[in-house]
Structure formats: structure tokens, C-alpha cells
mmCIF file of C-alpha atoms and ligand atoms in Angstrom:
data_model
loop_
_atom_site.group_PDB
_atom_site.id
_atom_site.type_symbol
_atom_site.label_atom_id
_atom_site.label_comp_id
_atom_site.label_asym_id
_atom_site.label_seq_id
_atom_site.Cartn_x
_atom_site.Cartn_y
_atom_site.Cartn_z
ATOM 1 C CA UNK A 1 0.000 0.000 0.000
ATOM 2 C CA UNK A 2 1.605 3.348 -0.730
ATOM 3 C CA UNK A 3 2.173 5.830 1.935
ATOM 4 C CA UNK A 4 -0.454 8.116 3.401
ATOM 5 C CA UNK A 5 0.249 11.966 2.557
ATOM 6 C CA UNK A 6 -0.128 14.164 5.672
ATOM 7 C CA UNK A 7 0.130 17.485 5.070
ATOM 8 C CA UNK A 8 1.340 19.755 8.246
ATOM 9 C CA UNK A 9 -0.262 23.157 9.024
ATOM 10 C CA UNK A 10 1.786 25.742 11.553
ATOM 11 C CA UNK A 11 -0.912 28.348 12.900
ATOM 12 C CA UNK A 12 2.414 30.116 14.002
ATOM 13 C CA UNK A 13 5.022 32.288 11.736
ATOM 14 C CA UNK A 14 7.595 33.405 14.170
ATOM 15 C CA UNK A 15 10.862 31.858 13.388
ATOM 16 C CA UNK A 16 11.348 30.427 17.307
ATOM 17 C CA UNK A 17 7.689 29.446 17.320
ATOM 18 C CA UNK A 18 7.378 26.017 19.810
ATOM 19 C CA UNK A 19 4.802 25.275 17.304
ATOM 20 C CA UNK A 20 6.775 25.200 14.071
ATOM 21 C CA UNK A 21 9.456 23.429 16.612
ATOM 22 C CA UNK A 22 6.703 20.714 17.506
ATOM 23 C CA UNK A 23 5.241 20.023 13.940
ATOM 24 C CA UNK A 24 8.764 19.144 12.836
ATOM 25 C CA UNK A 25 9.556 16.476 15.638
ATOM 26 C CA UNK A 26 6.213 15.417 14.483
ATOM 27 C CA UNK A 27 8.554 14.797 11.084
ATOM 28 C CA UNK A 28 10.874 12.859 12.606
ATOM 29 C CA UNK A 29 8.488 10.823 14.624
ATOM 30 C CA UNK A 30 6.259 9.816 11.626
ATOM 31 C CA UNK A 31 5.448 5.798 11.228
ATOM 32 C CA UNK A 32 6.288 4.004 8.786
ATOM 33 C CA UNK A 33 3.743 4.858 5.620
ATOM 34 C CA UNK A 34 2.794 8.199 6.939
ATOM 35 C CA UNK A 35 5.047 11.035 4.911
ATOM 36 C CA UNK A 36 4.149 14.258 5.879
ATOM 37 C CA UNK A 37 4.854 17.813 4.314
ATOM 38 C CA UNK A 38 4.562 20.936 5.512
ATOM 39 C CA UNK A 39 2.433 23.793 3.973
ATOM 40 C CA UNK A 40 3.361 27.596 3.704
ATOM 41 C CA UNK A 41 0.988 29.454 4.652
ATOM 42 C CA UNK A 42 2.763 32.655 5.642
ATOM 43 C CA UNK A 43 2.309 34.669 2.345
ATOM 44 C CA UNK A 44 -1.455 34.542 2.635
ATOM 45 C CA UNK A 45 -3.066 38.119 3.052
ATOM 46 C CA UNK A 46 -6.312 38.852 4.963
ATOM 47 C CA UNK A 47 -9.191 36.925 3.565
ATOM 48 C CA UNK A 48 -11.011 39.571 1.312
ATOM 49 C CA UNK A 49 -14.558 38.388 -0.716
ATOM 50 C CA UNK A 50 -13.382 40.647 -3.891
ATOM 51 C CA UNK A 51 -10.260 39.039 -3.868
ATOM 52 C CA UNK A 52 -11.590 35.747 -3.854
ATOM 53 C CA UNK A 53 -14.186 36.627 -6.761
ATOM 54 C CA UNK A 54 -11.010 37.323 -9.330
ATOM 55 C CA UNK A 55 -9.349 33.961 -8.361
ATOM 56 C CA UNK A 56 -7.477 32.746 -5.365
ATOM 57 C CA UNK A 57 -4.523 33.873 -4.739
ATOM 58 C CA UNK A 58 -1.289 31.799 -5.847
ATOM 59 C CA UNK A 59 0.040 30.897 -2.527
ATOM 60 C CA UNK A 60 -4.017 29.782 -1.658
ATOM 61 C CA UNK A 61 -4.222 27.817 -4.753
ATOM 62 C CA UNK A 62 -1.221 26.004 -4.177
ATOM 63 C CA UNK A 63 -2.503 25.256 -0.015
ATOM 64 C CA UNK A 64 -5.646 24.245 -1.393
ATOM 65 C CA UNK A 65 -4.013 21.876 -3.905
ATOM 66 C CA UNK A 66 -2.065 20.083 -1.298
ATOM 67 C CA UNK A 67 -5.221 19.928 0.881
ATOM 68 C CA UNK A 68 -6.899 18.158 -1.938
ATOM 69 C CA UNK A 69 -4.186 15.379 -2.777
ATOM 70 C CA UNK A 70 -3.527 14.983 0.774
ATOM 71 C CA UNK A 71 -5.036 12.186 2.890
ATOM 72 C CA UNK A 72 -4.704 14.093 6.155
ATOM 73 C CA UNK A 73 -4.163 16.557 7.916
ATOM 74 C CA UNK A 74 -2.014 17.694 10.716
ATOM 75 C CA UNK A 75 -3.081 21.004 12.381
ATOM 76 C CA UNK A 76 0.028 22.405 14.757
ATOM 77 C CA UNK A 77 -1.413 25.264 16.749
ATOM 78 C CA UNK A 78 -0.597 27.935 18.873
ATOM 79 C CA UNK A 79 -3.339 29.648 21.162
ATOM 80 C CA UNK A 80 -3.914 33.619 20.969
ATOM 81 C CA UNK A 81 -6.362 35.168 23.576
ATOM 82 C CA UNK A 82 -8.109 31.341 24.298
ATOM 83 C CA UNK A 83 -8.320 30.608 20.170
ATOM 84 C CA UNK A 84 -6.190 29.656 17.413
ATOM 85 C CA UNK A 85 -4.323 32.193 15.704
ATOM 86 C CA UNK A 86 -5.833 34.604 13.025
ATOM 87 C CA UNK A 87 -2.793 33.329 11.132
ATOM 88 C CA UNK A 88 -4.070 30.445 11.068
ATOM 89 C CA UNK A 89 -8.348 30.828 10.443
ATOM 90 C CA UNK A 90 -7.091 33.262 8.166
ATOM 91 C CA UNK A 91 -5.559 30.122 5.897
ATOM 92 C CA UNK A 92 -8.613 27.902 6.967
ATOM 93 C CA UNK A 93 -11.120 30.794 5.750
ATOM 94 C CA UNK A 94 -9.113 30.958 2.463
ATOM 95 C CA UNK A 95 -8.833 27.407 1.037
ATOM 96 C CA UNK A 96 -12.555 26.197 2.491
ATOM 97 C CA UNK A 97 -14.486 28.737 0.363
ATOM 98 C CA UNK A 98 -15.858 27.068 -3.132
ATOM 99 C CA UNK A 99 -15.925 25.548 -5.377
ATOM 100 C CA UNK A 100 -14.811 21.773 -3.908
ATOM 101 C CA UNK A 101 -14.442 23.030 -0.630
ATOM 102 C CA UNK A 102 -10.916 20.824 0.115
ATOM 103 C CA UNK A 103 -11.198 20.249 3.740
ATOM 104 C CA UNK A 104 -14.403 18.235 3.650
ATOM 105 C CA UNK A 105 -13.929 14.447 4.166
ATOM 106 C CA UNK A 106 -10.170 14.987 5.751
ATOM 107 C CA UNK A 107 -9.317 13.015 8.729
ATOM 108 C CA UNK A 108 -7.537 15.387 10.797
ATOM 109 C CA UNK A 109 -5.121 15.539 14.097
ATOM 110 C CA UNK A 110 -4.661 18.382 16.420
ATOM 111 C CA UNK A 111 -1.782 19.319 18.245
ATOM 112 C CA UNK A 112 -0.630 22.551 19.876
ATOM 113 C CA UNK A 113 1.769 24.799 22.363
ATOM 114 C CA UNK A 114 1.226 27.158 24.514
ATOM 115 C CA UNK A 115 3.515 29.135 26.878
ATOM 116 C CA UNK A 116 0.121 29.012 29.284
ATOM 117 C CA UNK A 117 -0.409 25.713 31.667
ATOM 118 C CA UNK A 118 -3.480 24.877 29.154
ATOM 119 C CA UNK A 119 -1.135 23.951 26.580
ATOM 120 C CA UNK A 120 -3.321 25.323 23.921
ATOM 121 C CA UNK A 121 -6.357 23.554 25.279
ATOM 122 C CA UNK A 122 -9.219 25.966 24.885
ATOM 123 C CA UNK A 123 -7.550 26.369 21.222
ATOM 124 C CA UNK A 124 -8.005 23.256 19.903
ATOM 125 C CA UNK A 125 -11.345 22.478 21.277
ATOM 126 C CA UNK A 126 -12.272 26.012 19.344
ATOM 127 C CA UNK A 127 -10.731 24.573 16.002
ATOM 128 C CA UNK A 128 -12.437 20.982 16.788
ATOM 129 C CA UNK A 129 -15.708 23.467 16.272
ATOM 130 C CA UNK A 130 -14.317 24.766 12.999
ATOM 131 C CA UNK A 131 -13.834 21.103 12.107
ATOM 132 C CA UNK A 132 -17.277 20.734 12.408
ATOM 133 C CA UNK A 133 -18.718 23.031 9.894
ATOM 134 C CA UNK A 134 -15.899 22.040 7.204
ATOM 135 C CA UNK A 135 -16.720 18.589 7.881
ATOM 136 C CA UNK A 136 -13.139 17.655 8.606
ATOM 137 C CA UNK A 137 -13.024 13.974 11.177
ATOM 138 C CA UNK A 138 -10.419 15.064 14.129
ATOM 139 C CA UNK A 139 -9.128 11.787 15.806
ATOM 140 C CA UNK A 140 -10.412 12.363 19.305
ATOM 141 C CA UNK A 141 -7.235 11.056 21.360
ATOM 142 C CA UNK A 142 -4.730 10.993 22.219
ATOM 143 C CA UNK A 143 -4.955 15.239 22.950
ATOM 144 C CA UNK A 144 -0.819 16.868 22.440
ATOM 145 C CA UNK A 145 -1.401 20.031 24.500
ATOM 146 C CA UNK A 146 2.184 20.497 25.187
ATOM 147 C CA UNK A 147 1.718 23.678 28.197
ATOM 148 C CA UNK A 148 4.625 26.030 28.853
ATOM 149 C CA UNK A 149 6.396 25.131 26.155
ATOM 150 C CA UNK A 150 9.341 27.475 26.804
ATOM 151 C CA UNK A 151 10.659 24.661 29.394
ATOM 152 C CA UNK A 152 10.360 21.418 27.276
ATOM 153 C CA UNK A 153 12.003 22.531 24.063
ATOM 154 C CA UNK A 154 15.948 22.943 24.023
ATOM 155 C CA UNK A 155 17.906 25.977 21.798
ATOM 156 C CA UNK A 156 17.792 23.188 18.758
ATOM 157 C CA UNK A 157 14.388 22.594 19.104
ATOM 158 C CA UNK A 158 13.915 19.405 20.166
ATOM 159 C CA UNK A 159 11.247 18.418 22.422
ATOM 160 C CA UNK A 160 12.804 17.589 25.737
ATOM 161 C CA UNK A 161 9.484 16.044 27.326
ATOM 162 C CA UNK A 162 9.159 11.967 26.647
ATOM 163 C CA UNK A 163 5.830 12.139 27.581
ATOM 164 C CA UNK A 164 4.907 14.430 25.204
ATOM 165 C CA UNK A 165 6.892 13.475 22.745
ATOM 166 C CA UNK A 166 5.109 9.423 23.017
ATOM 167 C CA UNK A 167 2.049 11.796 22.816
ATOM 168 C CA UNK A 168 2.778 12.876 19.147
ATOM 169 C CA UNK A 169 3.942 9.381 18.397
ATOM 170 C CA UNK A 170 0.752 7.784 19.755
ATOM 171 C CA UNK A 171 -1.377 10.842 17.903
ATOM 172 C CA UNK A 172 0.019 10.193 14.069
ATOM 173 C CA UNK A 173 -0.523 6.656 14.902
ATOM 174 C CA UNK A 174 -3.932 6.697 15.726
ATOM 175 C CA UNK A 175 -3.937 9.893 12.462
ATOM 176 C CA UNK A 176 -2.805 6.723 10.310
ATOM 177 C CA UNK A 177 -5.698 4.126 11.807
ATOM 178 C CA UNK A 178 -8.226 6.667 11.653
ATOM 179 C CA UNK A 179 -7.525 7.621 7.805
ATOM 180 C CA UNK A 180 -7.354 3.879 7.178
ATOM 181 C CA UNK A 181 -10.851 3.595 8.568
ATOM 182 C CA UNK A 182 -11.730 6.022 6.534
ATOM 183 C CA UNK A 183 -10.209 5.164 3.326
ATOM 184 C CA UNK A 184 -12.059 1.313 3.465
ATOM 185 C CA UNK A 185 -15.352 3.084 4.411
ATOM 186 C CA UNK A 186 -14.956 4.786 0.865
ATOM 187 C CA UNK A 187 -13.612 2.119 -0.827
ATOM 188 C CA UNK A 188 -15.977 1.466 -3.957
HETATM 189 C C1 FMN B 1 -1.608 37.553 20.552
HETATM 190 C C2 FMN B 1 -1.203 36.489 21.542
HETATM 191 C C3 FMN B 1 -2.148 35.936 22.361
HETATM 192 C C4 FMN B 1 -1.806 34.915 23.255
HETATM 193 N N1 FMN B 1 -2.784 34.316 24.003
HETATM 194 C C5 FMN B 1 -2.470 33.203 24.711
HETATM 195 C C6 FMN B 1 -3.503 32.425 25.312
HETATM 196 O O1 FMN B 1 -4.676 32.707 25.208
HETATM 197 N N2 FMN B 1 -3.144 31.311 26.007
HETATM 198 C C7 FMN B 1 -1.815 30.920 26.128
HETATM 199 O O2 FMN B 1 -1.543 29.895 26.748
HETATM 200 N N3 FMN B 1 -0.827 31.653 25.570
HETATM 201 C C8 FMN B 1 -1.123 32.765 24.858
HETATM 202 N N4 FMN B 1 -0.136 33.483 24.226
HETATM 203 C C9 FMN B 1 1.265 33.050 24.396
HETATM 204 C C10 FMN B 1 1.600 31.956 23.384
HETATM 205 O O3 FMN B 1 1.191 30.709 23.902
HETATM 206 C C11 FMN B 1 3.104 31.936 23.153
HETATM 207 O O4 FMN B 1 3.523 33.179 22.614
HETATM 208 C C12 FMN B 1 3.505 30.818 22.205
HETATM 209 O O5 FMN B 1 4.898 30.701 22.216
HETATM 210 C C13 FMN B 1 2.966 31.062 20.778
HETATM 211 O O6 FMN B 1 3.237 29.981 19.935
HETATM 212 P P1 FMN B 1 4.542 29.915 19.020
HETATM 213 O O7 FMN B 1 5.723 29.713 19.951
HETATM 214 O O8 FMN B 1 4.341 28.716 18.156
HETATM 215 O O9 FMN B 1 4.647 31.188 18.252
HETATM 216 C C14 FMN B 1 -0.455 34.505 23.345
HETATM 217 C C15 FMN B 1 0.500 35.101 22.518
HETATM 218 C C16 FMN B 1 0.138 36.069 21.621
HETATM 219 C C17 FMN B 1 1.191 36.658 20.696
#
């Protein structure tokens, strides 16, 4: 069977974001068939109606391609005042508008940190809601809140915390079963 395509989405563009840090030890913690890329998302200007009327942008055409051929996703965010970034529901609010709105269908897995003891909690459960209305299928557990995340990554950005780190590993595991799942229940 050929490898499931995960495509990885940073809500965060700072270059020392724990976020961006976390989605790539995601990368190296992958299981075997899983290949995941990561999408670029930081040349995306405010969603505007009259814009999207002439055509979507290059850099949103290209996110909403990779959506499409993807099998899942792999949201990485960060929490600003108790809800994902506007960077990030800026790039959501892009690529879900029509036609073939790309998100619908995707299996989806949520991680996120926060320099706050919630580690991003309130966040996610916020873009769980999102994944509602664009019919996107979150796996439900484990939940990768990683809190204070200034303390468990070191100056080359590895994730110092084992338990979070099994967290991640047990998350795109249970990413790959759940797109599985979902791939056979669609299976002509
Ligand atoms: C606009 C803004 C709002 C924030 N609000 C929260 C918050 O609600 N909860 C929290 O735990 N941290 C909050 N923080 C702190 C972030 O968790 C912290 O800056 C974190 O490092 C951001 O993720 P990043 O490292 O991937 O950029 C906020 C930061 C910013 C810039």
C-alpha cells in the first residue's frame, strides 16, 4: 500500500515558534507509511470576498491543492487570547471557500503549544468546532497540549518532554488508523 500523505499546518510564523518546533519532531516521529509535508501558509493576506471573486490567490491555490491530494491533515497550533491564531483561520477561511471546498472528508489531528499551563487547550477544542462546519473527522485522542512550552524545548528545538513526545507518536498513529478507517469506508 503506498504511503499516506499528511500534510502539516503551523498556525504560528515566528521563526522560534514552539509550534513550528513541535510540527517538525512530528517529522521525525512519523510511522512508517505516513510522509508528511509541511504547507506555507505565511504569504497569505487577509481573507477579502473581492479578492476571492477574481481567483485565489497563488500561494491559496497552491494550499488548497495540497489539501486536496492529501489524505490528512495535521493542524500544529498555537493559542492567541483562548483561540487559534488569526494566522491560522485566516488560511482555513481561504482554502474552504468554493468551489470543492478541500477540507471536507479529511481526517484530521490536532496538536498545539502554549507558553500558558493549558497547553493550547481551549484552542483546539475552538478549532475541533471549525472542524465541524468544514466537515473535517479530528481523531479524538490521544490530545498533544504540550503547556509552557518554553521549558520542554531545548535551543535546537527538540522536544525535551518523553511524555509528550510518546504523545505525538501515539497521535500520528492513531492519524494513520483513523484515515485507514476512513479510506475502506470509501472504498468502492
Ligand atoms: C496575541 C497572543 C495571544 C496569546 N494568548 C495566549 C492564550 O490565550 N493562552 C496561552 O496559553 N498563551 C497565549 N499566548 C502566548 C503563546 O502561547 C506563546 O507566545 C507561544 O509561544 C505562541 O506559539 P509559538 O511559539 O508557536 O509562536 C499569546 C501570545 C500572543 C502573541
Amino acid at each position: 500500500m503506498s504511503d499516506i500523505k499528511v500534510l502539516g499546518i503551523c498556525g504560528s510564523l515566528r521563526k522560534g515558534s514552539f509550534n513550528r518546533m513541535a510540527l517538525h519532531v512530528a517529522l521525525g516521529l512519523a510511522p512508517a507509511g505516513m510522509k508528511i509535508d509541511v504547507a506555507d501558509i505565511s504569504a497569505f493576506q487577509p481573507y477579502n470576498e473581492d479578492v476571492r471573486q477574481e481567483g485565489f490567490p497563488p500561494a491559496v491555490q497552491t494550499f488548497r491543492d495540497q489539501i486536496t491530494a492529501a489524505d490528512a491533515l495535521l493542524f500544529v497550533t498555537p493559542e492567541y487570547n483562548y483561540s487559534v491564531s488569526g494566522v491560522l483561520k485566516n488560511a482555513i477561511d481561504w482554502a474552504s471557500r468554493p468551489p470543492n471546498q478541500p477540507f471536507d472528508g479529511k481526517p484530521v489531528a490536532i496538536m498545539g503549544a502554549s507558553g500558558g499551563v493549558l497547553g493550547t487547550a481551549r484552542a483546539q477544542y475552538q478549532l475541533r468546532q471549525i472542524c465541524v462546519f468544514l466537515n473535517m473527522f479530528p481523531v479524538n485522542k490521544p490530545e498533544v497540549m504540550i503547556p509552557q512550552a518554553q521549558n520542554r524545548f531545548d535551543a535546537e528545538g527538540n522536544l525535551t518532554d518523553e511524555t509528550a513526545k510518546g504523545l505525538i507518536k501515539q497521535l500520528l498513529e492513531s492519524l494513520q488508523a483513523w484515515t485507514l478507517v476512513l479510506k475502506r469506508g470509501r472504498a468502492p
